[in-house]
Coordinates of C-alpha atoms in Angstrom, one line a residue:
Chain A
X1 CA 57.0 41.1 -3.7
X2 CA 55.2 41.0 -0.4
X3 CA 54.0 37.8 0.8
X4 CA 50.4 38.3 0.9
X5 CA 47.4 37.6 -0.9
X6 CA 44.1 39.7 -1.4
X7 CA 42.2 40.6 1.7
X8 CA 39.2 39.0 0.8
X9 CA 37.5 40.3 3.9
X10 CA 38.2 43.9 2.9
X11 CA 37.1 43.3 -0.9
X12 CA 33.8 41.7 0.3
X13 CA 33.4 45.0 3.4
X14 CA 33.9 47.4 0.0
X15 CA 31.8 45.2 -2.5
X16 CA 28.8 45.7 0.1
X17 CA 29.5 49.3 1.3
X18 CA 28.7 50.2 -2.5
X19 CA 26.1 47.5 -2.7
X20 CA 24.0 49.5 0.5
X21 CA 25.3 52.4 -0.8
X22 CA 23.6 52.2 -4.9
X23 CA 20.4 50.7 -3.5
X24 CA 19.8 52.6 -0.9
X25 CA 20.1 55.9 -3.2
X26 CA 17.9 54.1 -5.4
X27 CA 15.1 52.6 -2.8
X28 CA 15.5 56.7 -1.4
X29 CA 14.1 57.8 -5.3
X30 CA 11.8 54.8 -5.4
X31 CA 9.9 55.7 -1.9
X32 CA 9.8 59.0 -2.1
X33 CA 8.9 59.4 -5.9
X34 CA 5.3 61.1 -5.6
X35 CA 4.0 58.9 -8.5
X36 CA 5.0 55.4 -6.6
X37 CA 3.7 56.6 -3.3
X38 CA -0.2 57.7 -4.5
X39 CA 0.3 53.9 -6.6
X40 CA 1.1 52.5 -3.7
X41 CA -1.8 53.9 -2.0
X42 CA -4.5 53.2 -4.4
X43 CA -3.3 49.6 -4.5
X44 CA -3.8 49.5 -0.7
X45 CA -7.5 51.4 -1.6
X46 CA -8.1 48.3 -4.0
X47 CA -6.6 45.7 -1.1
X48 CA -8.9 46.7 1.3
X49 CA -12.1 47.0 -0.8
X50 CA -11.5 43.8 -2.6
X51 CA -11.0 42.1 1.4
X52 CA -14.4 44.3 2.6
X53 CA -16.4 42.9 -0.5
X54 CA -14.8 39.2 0.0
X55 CA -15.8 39.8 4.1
X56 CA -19.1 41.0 3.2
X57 CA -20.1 37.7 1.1
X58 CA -18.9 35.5 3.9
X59 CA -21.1 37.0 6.5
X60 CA -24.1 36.9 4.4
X61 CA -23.3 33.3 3.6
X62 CA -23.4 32.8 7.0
X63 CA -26.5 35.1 7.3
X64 CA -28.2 32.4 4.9
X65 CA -26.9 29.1 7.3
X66 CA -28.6 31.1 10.4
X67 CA -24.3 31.1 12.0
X68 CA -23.1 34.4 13.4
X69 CA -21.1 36.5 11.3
X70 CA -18.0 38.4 12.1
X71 CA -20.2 41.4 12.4
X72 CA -22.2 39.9 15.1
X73 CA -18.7 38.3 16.6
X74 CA -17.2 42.3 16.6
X75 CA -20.9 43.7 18.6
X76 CA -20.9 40.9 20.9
X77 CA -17.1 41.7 22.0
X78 CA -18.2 45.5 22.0
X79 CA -20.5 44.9 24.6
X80 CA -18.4 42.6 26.6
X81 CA -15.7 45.4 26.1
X82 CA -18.2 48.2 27.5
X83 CA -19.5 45.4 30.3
X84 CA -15.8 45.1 31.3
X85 CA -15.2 49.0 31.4
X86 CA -18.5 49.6 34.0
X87 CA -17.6 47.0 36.0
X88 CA -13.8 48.6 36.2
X89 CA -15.8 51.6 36.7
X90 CA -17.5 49.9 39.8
X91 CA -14.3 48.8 40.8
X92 CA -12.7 52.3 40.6
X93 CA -15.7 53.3 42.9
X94 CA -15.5 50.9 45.4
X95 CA -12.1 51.7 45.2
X96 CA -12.3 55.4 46.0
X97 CA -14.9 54.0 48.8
X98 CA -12.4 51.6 50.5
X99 CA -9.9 55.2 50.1
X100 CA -12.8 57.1 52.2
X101 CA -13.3 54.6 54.9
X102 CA -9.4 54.2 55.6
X103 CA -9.1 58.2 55.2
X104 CA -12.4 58.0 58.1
X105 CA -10.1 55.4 60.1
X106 CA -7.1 57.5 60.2
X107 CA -9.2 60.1 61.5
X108 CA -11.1 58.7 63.9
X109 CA -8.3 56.6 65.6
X110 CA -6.8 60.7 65.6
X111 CA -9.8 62.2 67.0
X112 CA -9.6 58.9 69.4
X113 CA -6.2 59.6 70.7
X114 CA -6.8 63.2 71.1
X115 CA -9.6 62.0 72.9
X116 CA -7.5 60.0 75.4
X117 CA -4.8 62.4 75.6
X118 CA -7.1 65.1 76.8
X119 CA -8.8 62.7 79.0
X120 CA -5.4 61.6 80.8
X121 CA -4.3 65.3 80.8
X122 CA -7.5 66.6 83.0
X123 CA -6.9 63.3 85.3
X124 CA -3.1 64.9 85.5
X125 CA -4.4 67.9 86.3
X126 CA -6.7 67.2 89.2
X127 CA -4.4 64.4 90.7
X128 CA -1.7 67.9 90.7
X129 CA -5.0 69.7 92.5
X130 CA -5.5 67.1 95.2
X131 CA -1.7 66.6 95.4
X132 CA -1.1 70.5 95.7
X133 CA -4.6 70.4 98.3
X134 CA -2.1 67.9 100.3
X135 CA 0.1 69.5 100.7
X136 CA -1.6 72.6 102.0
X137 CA -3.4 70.5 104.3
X138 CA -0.1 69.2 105.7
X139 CA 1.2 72.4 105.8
X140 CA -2.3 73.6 107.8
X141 CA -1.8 70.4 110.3
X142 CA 2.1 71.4 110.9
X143 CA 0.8 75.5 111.8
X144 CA -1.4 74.0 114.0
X145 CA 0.7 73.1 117.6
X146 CA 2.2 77.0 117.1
X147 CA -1.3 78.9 116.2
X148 CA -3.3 76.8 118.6
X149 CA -1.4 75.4 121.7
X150 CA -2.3 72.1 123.4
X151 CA -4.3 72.5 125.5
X152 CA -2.9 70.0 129.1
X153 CA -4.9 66.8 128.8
X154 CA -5.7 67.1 125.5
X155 CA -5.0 64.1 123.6
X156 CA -3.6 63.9 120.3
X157 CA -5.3 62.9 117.8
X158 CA -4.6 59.5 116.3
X159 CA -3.9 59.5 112.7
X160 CA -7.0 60.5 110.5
X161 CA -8.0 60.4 107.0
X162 CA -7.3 62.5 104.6
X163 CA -11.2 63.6 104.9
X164 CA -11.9 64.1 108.4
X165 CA -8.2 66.1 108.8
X166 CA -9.4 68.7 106.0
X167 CA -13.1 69.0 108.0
X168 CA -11.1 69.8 112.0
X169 CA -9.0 71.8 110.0
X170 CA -11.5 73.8 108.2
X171 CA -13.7 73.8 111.6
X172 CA -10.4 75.2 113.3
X173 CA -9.8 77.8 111.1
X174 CA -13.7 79.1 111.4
X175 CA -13.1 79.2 114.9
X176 CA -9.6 80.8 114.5
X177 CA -11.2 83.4 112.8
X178 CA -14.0 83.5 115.1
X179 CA -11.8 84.7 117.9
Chain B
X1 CA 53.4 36.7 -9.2
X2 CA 50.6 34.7 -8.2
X3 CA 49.8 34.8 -4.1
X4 CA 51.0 31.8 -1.7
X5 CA 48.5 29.1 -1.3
X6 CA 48.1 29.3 2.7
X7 CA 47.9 33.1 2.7
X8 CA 45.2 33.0 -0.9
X9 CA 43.1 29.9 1.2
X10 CA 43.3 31.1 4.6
X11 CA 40.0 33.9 4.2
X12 CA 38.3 30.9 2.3
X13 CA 38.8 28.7 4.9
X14 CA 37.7 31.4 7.3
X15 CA 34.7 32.0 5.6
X16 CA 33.6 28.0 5.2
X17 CA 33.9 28.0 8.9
X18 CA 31.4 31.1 8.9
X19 CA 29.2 29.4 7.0
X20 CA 29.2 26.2 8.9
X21 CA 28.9 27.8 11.9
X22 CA 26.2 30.0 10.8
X23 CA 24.5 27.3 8.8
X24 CA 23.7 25.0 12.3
X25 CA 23.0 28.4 14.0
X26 CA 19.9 29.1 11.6
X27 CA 18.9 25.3 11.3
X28 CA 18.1 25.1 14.9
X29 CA 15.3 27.7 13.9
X30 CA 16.7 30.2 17.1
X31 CA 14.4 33.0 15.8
X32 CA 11.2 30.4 16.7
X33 CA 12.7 29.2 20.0
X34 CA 14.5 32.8 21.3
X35 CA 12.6 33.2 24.7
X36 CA 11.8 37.2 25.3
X37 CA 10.5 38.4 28.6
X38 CA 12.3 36.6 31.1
X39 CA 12.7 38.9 34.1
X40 CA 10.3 38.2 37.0
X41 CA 7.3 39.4 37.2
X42 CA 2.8 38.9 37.8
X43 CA 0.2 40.5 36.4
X44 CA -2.0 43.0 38.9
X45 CA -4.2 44.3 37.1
X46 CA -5.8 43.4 33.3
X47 CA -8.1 45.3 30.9
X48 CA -9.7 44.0 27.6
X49 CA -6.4 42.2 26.6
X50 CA -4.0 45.0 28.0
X51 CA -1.9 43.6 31.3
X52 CA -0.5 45.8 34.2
X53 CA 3.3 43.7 35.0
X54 CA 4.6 44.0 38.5
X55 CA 8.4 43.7 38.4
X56 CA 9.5 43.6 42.2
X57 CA 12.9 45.4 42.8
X58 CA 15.6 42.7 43.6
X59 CA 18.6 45.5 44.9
X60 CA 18.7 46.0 48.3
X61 CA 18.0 49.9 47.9
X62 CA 14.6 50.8 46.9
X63 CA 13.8 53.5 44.7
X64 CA 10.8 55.6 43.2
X65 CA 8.4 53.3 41.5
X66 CA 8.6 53.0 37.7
X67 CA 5.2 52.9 35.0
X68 CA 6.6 52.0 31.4
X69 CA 3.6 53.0 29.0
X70 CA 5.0 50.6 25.6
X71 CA 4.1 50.9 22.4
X72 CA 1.1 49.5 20.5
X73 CA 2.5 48.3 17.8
X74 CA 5.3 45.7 18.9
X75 CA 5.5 43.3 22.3
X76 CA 6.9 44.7 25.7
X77 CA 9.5 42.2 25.6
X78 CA 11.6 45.0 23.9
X79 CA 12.0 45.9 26.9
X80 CA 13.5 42.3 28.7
X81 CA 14.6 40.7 25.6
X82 CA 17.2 38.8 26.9
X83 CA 19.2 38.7 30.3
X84 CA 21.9 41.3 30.5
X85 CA 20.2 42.9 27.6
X86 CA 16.8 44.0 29.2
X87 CA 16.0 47.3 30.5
X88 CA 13.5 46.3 33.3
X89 CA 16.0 43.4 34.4
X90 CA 18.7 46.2 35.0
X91 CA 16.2 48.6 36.8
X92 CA 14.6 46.1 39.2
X93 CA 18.2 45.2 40.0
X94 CA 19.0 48.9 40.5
X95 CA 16.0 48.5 43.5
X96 CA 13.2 50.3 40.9
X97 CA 9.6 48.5 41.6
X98 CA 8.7 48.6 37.9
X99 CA 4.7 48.7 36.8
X100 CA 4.9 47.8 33.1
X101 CA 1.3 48.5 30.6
X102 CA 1.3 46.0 28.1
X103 CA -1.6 46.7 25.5
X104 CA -1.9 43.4 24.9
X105 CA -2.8 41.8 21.5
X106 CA -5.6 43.4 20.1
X107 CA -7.7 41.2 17.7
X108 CA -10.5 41.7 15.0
X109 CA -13.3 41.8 17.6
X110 CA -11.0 45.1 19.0
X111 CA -11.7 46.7 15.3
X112 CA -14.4 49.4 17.6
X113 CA -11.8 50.4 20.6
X114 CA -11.5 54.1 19.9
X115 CA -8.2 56.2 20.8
X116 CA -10.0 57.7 23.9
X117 CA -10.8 54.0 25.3
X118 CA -7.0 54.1 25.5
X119 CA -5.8 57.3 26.4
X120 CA -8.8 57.8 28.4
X121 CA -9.5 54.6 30.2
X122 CA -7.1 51.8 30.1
X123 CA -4.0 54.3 30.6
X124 CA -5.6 55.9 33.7
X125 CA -6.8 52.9 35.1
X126 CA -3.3 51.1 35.0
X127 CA -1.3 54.6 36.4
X128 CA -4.2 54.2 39.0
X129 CA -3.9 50.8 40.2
X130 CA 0.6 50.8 39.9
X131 CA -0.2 53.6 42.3
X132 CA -2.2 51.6 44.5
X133 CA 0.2 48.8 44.4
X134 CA 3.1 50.9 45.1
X135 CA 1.7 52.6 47.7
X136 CA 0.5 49.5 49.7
X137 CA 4.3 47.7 48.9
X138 CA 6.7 50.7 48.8
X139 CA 4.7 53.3 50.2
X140 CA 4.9 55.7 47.5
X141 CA 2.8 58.5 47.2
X142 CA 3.5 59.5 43.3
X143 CA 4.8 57.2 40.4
X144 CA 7.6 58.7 37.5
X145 CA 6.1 57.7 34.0
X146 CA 8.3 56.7 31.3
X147 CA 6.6 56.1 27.3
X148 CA 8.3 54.8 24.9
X149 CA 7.7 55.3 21.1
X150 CA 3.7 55.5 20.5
X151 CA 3.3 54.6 24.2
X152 CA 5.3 58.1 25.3
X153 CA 3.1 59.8 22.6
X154 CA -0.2 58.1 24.6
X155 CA 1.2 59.1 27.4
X156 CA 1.8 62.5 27.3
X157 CA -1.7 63.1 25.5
X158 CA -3.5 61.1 28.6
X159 CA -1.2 62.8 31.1
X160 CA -2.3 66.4 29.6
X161 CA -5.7 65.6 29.8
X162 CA -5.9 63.8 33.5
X163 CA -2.5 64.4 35.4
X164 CA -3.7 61.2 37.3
X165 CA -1.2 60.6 40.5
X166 CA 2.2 60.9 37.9
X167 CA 5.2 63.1 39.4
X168 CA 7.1 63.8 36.2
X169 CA 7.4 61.8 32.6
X170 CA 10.3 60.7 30.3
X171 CA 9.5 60.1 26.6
X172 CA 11.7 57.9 25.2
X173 CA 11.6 58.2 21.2
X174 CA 8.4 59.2 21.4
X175 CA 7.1 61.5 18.3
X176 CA 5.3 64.4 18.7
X177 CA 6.6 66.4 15.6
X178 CA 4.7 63.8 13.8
X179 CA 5.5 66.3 10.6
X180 CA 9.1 65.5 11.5
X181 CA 9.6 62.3 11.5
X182 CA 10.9 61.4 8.5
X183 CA 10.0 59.1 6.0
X184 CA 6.9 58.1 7.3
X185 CA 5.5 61.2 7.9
X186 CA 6.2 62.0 4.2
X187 CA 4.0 58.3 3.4
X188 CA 1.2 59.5 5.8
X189 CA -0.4 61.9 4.3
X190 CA -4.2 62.1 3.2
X191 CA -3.7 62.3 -0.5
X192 CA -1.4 59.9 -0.7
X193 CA -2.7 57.2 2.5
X194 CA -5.9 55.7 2.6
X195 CA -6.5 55.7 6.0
X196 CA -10.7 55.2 6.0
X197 CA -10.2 52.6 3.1
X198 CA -8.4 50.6 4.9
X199 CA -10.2 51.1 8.6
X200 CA -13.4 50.4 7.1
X201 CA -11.8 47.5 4.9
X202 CA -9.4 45.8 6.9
X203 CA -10.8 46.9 10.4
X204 CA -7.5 46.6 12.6
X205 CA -4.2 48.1 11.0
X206 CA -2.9 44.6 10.6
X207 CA 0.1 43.7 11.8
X208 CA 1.9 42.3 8.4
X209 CA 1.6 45.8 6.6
X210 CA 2.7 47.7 9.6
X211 CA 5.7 45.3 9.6
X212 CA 6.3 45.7 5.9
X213 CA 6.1 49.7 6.3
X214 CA 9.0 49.3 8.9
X215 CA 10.7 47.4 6.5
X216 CA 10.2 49.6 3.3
X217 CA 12.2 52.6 5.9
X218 CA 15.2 50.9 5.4
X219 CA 15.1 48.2 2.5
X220 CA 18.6 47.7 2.8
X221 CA 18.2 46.8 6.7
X222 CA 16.9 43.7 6.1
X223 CA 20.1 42.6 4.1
X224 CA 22.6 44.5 6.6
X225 CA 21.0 42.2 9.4
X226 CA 22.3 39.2 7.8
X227 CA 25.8 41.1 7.1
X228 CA 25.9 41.9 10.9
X229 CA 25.0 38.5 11.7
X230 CA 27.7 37.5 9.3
X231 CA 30.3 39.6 10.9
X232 CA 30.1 38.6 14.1
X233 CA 28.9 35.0 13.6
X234 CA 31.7 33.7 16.2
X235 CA 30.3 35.5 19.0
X236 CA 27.5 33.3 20.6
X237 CA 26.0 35.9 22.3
X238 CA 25.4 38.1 19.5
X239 CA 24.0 35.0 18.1
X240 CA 21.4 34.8 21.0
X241 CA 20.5 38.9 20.8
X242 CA 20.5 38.5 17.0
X243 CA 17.9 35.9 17.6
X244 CA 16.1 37.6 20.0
X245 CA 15.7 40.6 18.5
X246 CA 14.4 38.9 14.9
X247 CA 11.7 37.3 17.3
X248 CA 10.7 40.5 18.4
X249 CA 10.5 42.1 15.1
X250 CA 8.6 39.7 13.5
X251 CA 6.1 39.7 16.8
X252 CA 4.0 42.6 15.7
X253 CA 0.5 43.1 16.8
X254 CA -2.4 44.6 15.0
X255 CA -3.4 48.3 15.8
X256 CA -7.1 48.4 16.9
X257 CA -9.4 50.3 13.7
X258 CA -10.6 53.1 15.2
X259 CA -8.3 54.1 17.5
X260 CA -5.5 53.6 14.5
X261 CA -7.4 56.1 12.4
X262 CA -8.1 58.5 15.2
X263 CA -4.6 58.6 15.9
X264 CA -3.0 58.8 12.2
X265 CA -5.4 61.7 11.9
X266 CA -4.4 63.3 14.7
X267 CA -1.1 62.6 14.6
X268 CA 0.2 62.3 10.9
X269 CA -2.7 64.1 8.5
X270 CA -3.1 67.5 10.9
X271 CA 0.0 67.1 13.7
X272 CA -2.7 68.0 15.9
X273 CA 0.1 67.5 18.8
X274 CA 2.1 70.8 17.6
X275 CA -0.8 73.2 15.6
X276 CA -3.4 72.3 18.4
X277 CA -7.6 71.7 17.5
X278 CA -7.9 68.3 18.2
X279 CA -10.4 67.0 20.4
X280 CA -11.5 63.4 21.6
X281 CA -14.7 62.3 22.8
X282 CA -15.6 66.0 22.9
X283 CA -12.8 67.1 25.0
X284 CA -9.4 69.1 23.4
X285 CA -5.7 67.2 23.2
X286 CA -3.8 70.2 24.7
X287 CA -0.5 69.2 25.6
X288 CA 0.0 73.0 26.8
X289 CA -2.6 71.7 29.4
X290 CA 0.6 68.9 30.8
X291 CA 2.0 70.6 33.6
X292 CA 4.5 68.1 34.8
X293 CA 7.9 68.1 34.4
X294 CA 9.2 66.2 31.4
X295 CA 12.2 64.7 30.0
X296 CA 12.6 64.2 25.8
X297 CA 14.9 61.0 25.2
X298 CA 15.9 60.7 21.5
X299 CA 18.0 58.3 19.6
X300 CA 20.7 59.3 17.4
X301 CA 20.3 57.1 14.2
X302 CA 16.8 56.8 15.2
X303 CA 14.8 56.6 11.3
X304 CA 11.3 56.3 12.8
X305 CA 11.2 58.9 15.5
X306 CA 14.1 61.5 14.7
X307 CA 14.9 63.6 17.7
X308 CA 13.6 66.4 16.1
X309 CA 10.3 64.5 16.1
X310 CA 10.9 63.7 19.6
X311 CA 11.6 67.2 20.8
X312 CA 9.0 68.6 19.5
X313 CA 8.1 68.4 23.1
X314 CA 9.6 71.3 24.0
X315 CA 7.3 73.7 21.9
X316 CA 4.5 71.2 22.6
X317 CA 4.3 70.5 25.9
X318 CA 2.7 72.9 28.9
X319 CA 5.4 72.2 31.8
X320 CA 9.6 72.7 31.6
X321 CA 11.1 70.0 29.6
X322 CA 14.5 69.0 29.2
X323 CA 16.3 67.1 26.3
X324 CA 18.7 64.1 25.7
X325 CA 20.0 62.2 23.2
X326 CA 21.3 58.0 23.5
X327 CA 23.6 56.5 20.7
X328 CA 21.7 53.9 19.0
X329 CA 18.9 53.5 16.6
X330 CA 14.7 53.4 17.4
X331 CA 15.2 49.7 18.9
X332 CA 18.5 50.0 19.5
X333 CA 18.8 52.5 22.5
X334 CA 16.7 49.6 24.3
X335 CA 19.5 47.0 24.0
X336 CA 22.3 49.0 25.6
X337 CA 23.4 50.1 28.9
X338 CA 23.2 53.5 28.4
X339 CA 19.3 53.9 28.6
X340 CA 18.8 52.2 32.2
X341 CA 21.6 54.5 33.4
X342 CA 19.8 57.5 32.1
X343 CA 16.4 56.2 34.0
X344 CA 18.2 55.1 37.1
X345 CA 20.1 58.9 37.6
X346 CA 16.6 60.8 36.3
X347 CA 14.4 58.7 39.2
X348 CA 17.1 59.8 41.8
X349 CA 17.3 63.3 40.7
X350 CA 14.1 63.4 42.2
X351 CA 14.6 61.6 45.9
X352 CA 14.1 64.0 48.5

């Protein structure tokens, strides 16, 4: 014969499988039997009629000794409930508020640097005009010796500002065209 | 031919050593002393007892912001119950800035918050200020939403009603075939469920029946539990999950009256999600009206939210939705690694 006993461990796995097994089939009939269910059901009714009327004579006990009842406990925490909820309410607004002004930020710092941009692009441009307005007056100082020759004597002019070179040319050219 | 001694003793001795082990295990009361909710984290933002959690992302790639919406009925810590078994500890590590709504624990004074209050103010709100958050720290522009169980079910009615700043959704176990869910569907139903008896005489759903109703799904779960915990009683770390878990299950909070029999009306008596004709504060839930892309998660043995159940999205919902299903039960498919690897791969699907 083999030299082993009984596996205890199995017996008592098999002895509960049928266990779970047998009840459970039986609780299934139990809970969803019609007849238990509506029982069940008017014994909760009964529960909670029996715990409104016991309620109900403790708060007008407490009615007669001048003490809040849980009735007046239950309105009080209403209103602190409803309190709570406007002042969240004022909160969400001031929130949507705080979202406007930083939406008004971001747009004004763009409006600001579009501002600038366009600001340092007209400078751009004129400093290319006066740049481009040099050169053509450089250009009008180098034609002169070969449209206009020196006359013997003449001295030449020292150097001269920007201004004053523009106004002998200009008067130069009138009297260029003059002739 | 009676057995050998050594080989007939052996499985008793085994089983002494079970017992001993097992017996100092549950004498150190681990279910009271199990620490849930572990993973790093502030509060931004709080309404009326619900909390907005930051989790900062700890990889060093970042990726799309995360809002979990979690369920009303049980603690987030579902969701970070213990290290290595925590779904927002693997997706912070994974470089996801998680934003976490946590309704909080609602209390008898809370027996007047309506449904809309919910879907309508506090869920809003929280998408609002994650956004916020994530757009000042990770500059992100949209958030992906993920709900889980009621939370998806919140979420997609919320999301349908105010799109809000959300990019797409996942709903993970999240019924919306409320006629197909099982069991409790079956218990839900006017004739049979008092709903305004016990509204008007209870105030909150409280916590102790809703954890008993879990329980009466599966009566036998709460013996196979201890056979588990028998089974694998050598492995200290099951030990510590088994622990864990029990301390979440028995953590259950109390639903808020009015919005509880809003909601089972909605939900459970007409299945207002699929046949339409339900309106709040005046305005209709329309979930033909969510445009946004969607993603159905469902568990396999899941006895709460079946995936039928959970795909009823598809014929529910207004924009393209796509299905999937995770091994593992309604609590379950939060323990392993399979559902932060699903999130992680659905947020990068949609990196440009």
């Amino acid at each position: 014969m083999a030299d082993t006993g009984p596996d205890f461990q199995r017996l008592g796995d098999d002895l509960y499988r049928h266990w779970e097994s047998a009840m459970s089939t039986w609780w299934d009939q139990v809970l969803e039997s019609d007849d238990v269910l509506r029982a069940t059901g008017q014994n909760l009714s009964a529960m909670a009629s029996a715990r409104k009327s016991y309620e109900e004579g403790v708060d007008q006990g407490l009615k007669r000794l001048h003490l809040p009842t849980r009735q007046d406990l239950i309105q009080v925490t209403r209103i602190a409930t409803l309190l709570e909820e406007r002042l969240l309410q004022l909160e969400d607004r001031l929130l949507r508020m705080d979202d406007g002004v930083t939406q008004l930020q971001e747009h004004i710092v763009v409006l600001e640097r579009e501002t600038v941009q366009a600001r340092i692009e007209a400078a751009e441009a004129r400093i290319e005009l006066r740049e481009g307005l040099a050169k053509i007056t450089a250009r009008l100082d180098a034609l002169e010796p070969a449209s206009a020759p020196k006359k013997r004597g003449q001295r030449r002019a020292p150097a001269r500002s920007g201004t004053k070179a523009r106004s002998a040319s200009k008067a130069r050219a009138a009297t260029a065209a003059e002739e | 031919m009676a057995p050998k001694l050594h080989t007939a003793t052996a499985p008793v001795a085994e089983a002494l050593r079970r017992a001993q082990v097992l017996t100092s295990f549950l004498a150190s009361r681990p279910v009271a002393r199990a620490r849930t909710g572990q993973t790093p984290h502030r509060v931004i933002h709080r309404q009326n007892g619900a909390a907005l959690r930051y989790f900062p992302p700890s990889g060093a790639r970042v990726r799309p912001p995360l809002f979990i919406c979690m369920p009303l009925i049980n603690t987030w810590t579902i969701f970070d119950l213990v290290p290595g078994r925590s779904v927002v500890e693997a997706l912070v590590q994974a470089g996801v800035p998680v934003y976490l709504l946590d309704w909080g624990r609602p209390t008898t004074a809370d027996r007047e918050v309506t449904l809309q209050d919910l879907v309508d103010g506090v869920l809003p709100r929280a998408l609002d200020r994650a956004l916020r958050h994530a757009r000042q720290h990770h500059g992100s522009q949209t958030l992906d939403a993920l709900g889980y169980c009621v939370g998806g079910t919140f979420l997609a009615i919320s999301l349908a009603r105010q799109p809000g700043p959300v990019r797409r959704i996942a709903l993970l176990a999240a019924p919306i075939d409320f006629h197909a869910s099982g069991r409790l569907s079956r218990w839900a139903r006017p004739d049979r469920f008092p709903l305004d008896d016990l509204v008007d005489g209870l105030g909150n759903f409280p916590r102790d029946l809703m954890r008993a109703s879990f329980q009466a799904l599966r009566p036998t779960g709460q013996i196979a539990k201890y056979k588990t915990l028998w089974d694998r009683a050598a492995d200290p770390e099951f030990r510590k999950l088994w622990a864990a878990i029990e301390h979440w299950n028995a953590d259950n909070v109390d639903f808020p009256g009015e919005a509880y029999r809003s909601y089972v009306r909605g939900c459970y008596f007409d299945n207002a999600l699929m046949k339409g004709g339900w309106t709040l504060a005046g305005r209709a839930v329309d979930l033909k009206k969510g445009a946004l892309s969607a993603l159905a998660i469902a568990a396999e043995q899941d006895h709460i939210c079946p995936s039928v159940a959970a795909f009823g999205l598809k014929q529910a919902w207004g924009g393209p939705v796509r299905t999937t299903t995770l091994r593992g039960g309604h609590v379950g498919v939060c323990l392993g690694q399979a559902l932060p690897r699903t999130i992680l791969s659905w947020l990068d699907e949609a990196r440009p």
